[in-house]
Short mmCIF file of C-alpha atoms in Angstrom, two decimals:
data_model
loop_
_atom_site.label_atom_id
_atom_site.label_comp_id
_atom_site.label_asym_id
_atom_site.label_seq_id
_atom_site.Cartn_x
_atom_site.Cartn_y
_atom_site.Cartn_z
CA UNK A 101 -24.56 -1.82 28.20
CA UNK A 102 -27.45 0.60 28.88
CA UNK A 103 -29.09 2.66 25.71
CA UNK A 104 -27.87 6.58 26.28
CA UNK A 105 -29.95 9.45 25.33
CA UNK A 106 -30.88 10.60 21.54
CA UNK A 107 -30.46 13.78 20.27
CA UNK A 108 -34.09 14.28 19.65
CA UNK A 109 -34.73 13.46 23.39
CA UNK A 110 -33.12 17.06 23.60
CA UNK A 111 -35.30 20.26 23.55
CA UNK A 112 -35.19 21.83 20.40
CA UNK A 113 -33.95 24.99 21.54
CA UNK A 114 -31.53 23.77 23.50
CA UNK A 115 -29.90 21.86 20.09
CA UNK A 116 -29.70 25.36 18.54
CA UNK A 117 -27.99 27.13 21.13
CA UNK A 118 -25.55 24.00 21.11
CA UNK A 119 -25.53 25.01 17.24
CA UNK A 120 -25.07 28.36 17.41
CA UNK A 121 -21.78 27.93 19.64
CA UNK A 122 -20.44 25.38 17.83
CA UNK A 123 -21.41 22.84 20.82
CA UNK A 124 -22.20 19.12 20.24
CA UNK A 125 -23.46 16.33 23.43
CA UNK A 126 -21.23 13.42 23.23
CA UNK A 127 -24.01 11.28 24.05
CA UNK A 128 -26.35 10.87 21.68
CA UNK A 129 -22.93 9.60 19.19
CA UNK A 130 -20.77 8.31 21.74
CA UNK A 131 -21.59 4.57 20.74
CA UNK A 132 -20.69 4.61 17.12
CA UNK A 133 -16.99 6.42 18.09
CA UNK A 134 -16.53 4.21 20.97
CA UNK A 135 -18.47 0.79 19.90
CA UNK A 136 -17.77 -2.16 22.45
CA UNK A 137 -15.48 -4.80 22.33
CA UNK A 138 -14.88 -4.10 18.24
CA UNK A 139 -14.38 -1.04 16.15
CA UNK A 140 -15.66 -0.04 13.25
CA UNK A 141 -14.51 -1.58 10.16
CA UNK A 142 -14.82 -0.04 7.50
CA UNK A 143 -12.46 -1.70 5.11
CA UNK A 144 -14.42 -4.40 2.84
CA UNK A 145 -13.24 -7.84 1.45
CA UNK A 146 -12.62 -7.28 -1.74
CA UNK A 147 -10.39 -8.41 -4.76
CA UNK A 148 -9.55 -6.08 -7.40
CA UNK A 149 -8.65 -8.38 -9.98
CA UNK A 150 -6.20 -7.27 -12.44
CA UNK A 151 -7.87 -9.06 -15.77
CA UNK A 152 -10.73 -6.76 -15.58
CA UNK A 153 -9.10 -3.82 -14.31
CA UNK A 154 -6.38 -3.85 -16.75
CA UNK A 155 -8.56 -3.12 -20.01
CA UNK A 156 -9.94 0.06 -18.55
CA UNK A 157 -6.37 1.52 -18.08
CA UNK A 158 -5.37 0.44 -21.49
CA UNK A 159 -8.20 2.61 -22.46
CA UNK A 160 -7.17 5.19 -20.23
CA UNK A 161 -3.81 5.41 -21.95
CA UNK A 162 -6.29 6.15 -25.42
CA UNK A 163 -8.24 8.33 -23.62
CA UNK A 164 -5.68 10.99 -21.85
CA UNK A 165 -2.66 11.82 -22.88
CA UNK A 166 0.02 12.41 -20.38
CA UNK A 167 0.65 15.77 -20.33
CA UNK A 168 -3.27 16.30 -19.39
CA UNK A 169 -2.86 13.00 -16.59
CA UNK A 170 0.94 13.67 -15.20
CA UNK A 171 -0.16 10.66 -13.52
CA UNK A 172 -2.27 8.04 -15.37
CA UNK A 173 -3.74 6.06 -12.53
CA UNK A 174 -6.76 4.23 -11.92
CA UNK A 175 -7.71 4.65 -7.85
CA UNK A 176 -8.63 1.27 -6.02
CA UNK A 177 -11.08 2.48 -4.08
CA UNK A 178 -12.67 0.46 -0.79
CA UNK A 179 -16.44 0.89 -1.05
CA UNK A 180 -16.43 0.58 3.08
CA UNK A 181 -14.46 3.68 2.79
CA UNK A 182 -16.24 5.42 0.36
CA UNK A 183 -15.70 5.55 -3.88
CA UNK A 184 -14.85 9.50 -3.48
CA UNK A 185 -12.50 8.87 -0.46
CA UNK A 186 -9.45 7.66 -2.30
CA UNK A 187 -9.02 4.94 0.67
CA UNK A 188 -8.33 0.94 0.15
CA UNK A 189 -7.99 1.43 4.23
CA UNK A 190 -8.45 4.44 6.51
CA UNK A 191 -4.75 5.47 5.65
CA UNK A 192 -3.65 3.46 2.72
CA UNK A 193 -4.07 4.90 -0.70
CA UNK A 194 -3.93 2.00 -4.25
CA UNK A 195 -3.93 2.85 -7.86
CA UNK A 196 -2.87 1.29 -10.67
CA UNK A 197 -0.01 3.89 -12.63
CA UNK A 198 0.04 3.34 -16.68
CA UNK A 199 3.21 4.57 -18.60
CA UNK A 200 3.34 3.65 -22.72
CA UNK A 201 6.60 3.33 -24.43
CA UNK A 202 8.41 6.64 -25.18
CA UNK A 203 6.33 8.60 -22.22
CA UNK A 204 7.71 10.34 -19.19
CA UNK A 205 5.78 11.05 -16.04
CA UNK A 206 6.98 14.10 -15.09
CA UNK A 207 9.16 15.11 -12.00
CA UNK A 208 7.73 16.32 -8.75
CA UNK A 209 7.67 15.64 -5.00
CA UNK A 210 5.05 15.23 -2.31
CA UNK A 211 4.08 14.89 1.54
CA UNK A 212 3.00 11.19 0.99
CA UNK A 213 5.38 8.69 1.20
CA UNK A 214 4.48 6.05 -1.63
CA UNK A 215 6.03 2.69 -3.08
CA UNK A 216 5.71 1.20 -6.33
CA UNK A 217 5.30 -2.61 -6.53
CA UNK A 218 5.99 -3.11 -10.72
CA UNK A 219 2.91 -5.47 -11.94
CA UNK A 220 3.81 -6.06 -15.65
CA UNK A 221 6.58 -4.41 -18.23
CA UNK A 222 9.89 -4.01 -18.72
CA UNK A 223 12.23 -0.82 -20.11
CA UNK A 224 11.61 1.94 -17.63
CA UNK A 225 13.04 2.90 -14.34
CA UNK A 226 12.01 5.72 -11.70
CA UNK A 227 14.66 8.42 -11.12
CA UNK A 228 14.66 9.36 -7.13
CA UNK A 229 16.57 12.51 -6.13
CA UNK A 230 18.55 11.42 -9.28
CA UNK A 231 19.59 7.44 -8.58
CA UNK A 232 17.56 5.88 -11.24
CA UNK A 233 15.85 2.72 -10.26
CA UNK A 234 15.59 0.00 -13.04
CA UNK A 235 11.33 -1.39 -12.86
CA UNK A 236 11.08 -4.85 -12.98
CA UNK A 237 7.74 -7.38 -11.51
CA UNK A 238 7.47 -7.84 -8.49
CA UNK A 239 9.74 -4.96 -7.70
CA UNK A 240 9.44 -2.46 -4.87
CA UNK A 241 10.64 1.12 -5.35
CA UNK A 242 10.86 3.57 -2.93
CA UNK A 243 9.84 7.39 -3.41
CA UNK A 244 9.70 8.52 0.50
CA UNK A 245 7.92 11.88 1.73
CA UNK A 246 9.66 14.88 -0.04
CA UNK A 247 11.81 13.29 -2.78
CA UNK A 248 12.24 14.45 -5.96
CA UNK A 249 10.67 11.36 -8.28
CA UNK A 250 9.97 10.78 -11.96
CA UNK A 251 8.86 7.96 -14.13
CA UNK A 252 10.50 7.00 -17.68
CA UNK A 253 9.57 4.52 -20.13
CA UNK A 254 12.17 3.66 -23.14
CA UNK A 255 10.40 -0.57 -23.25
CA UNK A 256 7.85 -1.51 -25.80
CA UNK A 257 5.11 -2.58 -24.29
CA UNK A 258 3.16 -0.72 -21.36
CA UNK A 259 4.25 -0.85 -17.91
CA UNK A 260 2.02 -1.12 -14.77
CA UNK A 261 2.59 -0.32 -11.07
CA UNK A 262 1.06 -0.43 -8.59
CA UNK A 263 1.19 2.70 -5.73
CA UNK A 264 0.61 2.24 -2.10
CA UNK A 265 -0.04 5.49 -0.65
CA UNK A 266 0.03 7.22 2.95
CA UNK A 267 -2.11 9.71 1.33
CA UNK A 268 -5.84 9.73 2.79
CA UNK A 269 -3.10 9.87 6.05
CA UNK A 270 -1.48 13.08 5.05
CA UNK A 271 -4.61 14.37 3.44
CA UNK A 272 -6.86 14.23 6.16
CA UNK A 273 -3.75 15.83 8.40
CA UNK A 274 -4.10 18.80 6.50
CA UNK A 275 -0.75 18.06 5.03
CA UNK A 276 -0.72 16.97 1.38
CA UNK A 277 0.99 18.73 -1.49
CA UNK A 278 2.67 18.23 -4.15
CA UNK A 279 5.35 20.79 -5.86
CA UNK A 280 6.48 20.71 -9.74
CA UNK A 281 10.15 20.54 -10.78
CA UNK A 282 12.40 20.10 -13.86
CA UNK A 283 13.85 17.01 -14.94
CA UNK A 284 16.56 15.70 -13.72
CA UNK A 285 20.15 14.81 -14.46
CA UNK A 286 20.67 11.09 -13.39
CA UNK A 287 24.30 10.66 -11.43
CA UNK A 288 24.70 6.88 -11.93
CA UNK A 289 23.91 4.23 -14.39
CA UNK A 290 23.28 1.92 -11.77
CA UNK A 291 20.50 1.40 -8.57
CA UNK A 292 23.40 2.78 -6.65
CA UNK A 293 21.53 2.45 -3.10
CA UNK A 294 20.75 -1.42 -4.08
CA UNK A 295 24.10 -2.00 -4.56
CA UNK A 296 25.52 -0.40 -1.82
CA UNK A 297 22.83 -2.61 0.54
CA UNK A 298 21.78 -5.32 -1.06
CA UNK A 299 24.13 -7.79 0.37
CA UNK A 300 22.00 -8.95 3.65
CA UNK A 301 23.93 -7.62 7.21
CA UNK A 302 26.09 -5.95 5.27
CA UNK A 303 25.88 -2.37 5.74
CA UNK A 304 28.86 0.24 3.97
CA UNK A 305 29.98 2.64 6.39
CA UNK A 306 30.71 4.99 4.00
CA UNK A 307 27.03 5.75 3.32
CA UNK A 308 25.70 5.80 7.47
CA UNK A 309 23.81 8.87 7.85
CA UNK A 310 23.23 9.36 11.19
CA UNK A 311 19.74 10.79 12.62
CA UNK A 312 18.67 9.58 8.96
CA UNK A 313 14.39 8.80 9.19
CA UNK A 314 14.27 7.40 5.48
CA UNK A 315 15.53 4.39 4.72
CA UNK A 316 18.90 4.88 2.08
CA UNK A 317 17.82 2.08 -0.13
CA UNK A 318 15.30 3.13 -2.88
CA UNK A 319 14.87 -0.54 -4.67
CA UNK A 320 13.99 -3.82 -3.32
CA UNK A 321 14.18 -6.14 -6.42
CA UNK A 322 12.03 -9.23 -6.31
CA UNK A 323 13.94 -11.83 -7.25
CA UNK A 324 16.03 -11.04 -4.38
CA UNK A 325 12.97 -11.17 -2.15
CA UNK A 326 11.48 -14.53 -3.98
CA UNK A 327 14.89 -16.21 -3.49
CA UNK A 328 15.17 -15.44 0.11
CA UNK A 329 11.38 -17.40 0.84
CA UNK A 330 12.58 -20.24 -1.20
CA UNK A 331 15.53 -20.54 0.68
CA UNK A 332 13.64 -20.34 4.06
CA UNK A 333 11.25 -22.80 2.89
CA UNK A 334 14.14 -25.26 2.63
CA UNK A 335 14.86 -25.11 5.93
CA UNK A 336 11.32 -24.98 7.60
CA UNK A 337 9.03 -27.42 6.49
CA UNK A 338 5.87 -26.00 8.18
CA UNK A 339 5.13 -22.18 9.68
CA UNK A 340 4.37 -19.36 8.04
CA UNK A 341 6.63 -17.70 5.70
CA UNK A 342 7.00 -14.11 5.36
CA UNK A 343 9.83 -11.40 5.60
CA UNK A 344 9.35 -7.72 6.11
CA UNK A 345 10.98 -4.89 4.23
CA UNK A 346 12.95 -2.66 6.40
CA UNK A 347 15.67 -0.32 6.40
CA UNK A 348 18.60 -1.81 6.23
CA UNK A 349 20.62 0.87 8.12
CA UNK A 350 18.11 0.22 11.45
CA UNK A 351 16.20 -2.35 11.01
CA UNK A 352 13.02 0.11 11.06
CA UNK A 353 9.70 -0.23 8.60
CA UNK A 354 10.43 1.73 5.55
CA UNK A 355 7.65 4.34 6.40
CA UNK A 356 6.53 4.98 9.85
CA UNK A 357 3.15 5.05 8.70
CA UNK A 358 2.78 1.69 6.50
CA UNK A 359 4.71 -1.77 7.03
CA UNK A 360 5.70 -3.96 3.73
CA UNK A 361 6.21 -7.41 3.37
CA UNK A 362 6.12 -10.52 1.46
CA UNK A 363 4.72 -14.38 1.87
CA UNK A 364 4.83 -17.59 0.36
CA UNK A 365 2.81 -20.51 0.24
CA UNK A 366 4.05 -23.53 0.02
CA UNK A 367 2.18 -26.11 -2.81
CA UNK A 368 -1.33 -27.14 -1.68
CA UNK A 369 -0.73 -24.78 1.97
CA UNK A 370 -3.64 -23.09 4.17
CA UNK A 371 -2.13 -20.22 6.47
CA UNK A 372 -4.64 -18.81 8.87
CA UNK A 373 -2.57 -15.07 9.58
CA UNK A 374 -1.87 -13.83 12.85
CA UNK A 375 -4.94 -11.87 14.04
CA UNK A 376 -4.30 -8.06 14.04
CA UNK A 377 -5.83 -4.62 14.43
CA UNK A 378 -4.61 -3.47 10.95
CA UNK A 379 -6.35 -3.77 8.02
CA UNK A 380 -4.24 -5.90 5.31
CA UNK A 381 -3.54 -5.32 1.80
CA UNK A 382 -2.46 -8.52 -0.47
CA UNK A 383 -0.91 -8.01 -4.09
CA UNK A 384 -0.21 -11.51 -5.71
CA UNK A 385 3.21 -11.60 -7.29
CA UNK A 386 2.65 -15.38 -8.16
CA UNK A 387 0.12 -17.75 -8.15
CA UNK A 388 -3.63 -18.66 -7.12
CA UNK A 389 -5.34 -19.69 -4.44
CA UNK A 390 -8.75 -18.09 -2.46
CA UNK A 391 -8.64 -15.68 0.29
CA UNK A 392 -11.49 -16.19 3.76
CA UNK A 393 -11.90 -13.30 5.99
CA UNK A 394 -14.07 -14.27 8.87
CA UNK A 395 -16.15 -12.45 11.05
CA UNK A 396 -16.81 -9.02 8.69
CA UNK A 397 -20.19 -8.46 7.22
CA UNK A 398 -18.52 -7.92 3.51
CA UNK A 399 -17.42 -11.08 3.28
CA UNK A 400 -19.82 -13.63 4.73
CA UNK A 401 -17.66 -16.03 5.09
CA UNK A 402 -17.46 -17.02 1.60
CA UNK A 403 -13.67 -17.55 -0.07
CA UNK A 404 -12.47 -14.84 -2.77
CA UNK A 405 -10.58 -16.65 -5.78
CA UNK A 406 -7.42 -14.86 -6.86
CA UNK A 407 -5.02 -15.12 -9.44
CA UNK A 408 -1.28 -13.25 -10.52
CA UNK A 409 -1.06 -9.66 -10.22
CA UNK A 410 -4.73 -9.41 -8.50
CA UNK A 411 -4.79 -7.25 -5.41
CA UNK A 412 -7.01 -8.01 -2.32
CA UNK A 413 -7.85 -6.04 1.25
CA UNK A 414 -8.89 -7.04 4.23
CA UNK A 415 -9.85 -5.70 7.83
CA UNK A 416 -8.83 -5.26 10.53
CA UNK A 417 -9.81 -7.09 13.90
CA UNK A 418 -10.82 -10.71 11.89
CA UNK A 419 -9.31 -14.01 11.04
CA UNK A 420 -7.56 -14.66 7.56
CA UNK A 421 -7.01 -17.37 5.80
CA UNK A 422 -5.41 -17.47 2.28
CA UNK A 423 -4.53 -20.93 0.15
CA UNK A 424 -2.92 -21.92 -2.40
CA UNK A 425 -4.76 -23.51 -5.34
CA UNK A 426 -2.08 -25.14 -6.55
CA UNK A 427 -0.47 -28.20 -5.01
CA UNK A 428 2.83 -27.86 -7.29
CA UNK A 429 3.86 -24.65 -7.49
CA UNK A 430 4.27 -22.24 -4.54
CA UNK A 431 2.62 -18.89 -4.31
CA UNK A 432 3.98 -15.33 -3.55
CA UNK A 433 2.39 -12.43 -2.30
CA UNK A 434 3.25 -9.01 -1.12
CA UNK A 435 1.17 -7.12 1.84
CA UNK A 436 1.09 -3.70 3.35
CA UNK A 437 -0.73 -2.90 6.14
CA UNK A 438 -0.90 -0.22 8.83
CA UNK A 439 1.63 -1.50 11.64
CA UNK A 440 4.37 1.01 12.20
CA UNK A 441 1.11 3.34 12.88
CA UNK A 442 -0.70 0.80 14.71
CA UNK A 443 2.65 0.24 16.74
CA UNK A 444 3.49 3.83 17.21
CA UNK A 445 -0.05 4.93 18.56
CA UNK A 446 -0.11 1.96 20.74
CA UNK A 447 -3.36 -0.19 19.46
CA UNK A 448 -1.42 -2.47 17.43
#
């Protein structure tokens, strides 16, 4: 591929009249927009593991209250991306929420669509357009694009989530906001949407809402996602295995923006994933084991350890291989990546 022209081949007064009309040659930049054969990646391998991470938001919790936090998070940032860009991949947003016993985070609603994956705790549960969701590991709560959504804590102990985020999406759309309301008035004591669909195929017709984009059920409890890998394990002795949350209504990705889903490794197992465009994100429910990434500068080849309730990204465009370290016990992990997006644009 022949070398194109730099910008300071270009006269210098011809660069200012480009200036002063707002005018910039393609040329000079069209390389790193349009690279060959391979895009940019940005997103670094990295592990952000949870025993170091956790004593700086247990300080954080000392440090601000709630009412000067309304959300007491610690961002995951990617450095690829940039510390200041609030990116773990170009459109997926991680932190790490903190909530003490007696606290309330309190209610409001926002562009971003976001999911909670609970890391450790017990006693509090996230009210959604008033169906309270009970927050248990391993869980996966919903609070979709617009939706009302608060966060109470009536446990002992702290609880920790962690939020996936279509926000550096949104943001960068010109499209993220966030509006303030009152608490609200809870109409059930129950995960009402999880019981209406958490029998598998079994959808009520009572609650079909036609022309519906969001998906109707708000909590995916893990035990209910663990059992269903065990069970498959049973009856395929080799193969990856890994389910996908969807809506249960249509059989759609939860968001159209970011795919969820959940793996297990089977004692002593090497998977080599599929390779994809998308940039992956791994949370580890259960378990420990060592992710490779090969073919990205950040990595060099070299395995990453990880243990329970660490949480790891990956790039895009490269071969990765994740094992279990233990060769009795099975490991679990939950992903998110950039698929519907990747699907919808037509690059997946």
């Amino acid at each position: 591929m022949n070398e194109l022209g730099k910008l300071e081949d270009l006269p210098l007064e011809y660069r200012e009249a480009l200036t002063e009309r707002n005018l910039v040659p393609l040329w000079p930049s069209m390389r790193s927009v349009l690279p060959p054969n391979v895009p940019t990646r940005d997103t670094s391998v990295l592990n952000w593991d949870y025993e170091s991470l956790r004593p700086l938001l247990m300080r954080a919790g000392e440090l601000t209250p709630m009412e000067k936090a309304e959300r007491r998070v610690l961002i995951l940032a990617n450095p690829g991306h940039g510390l200041d860009n609030i990116q773990a991949t170009p459109s997926i947003y991680l932190g790490m929420q903190l909530i003490l016993p007696g606290e309330t985070a309190p209610n409001h609603r926002h562009t971003p669509n976001a999911v909670r994956v609970i890391v450790e705790g017990e006693g509090a549960f996230t009210t959604v357009d008033g169906e309270p969701c009970k927050m248990e590991r391993g869980d996966l709560i919903l609070t979709p694009s617009g939706k009302w959504h608060e966060h109470h804590h009536e446990g002992d102990g702290p609880i920790v989530w962690l939020d996936v985020l279509d926000l550096p999406l949104i943001y960068r759309l010109n499209s993220s906001w966030a509006m303030e309301g009152e608490l609200q008035q809870t109409d059930a004591t129950r995960d009402k949407s999880y019981a209406d669909y958490s029998a598998a195929g079994v959808v009520p017709n009572i609650n079909l809402k036609r022309g519906k984009t969001d998906t109707p059920m708000l909590r995916y409890p893990w035990s209910k996602t663990r059992a269903c890998l065990v069970e498959m394990a049973a009856d395929h002795r080799e193969g990856l295995l890994s389910i996908s949350y969807v809506n249960p209504e249509n059989g759609t990705s939860l968001f159209p923006s970011i795919g969820f889903g959940a793996l297990m490794l089977r004692p002593g197992e090497t998977v080599t994933l599929p390779k994809r465009t998308t940039p992956a994100i791994f949370h580890v429910i259960e378990g420990a084991g060592q992710m490779q990434v090969e073919g990205h500068p950040s990595s060099n080849g070299e395995p990453l350890a990880f243990v329970e309730k660490d949480t790891l990204a990956a790039p895009g465009y490269s071969h990765i291989t994740l094992r279990n370290a233990s060769v009795t016990e099975p490991a679990f992990i939950m992903t998110a990546d950039e698929a519907p997006l990747h699907q919808y644009l037509g690059i997946f």
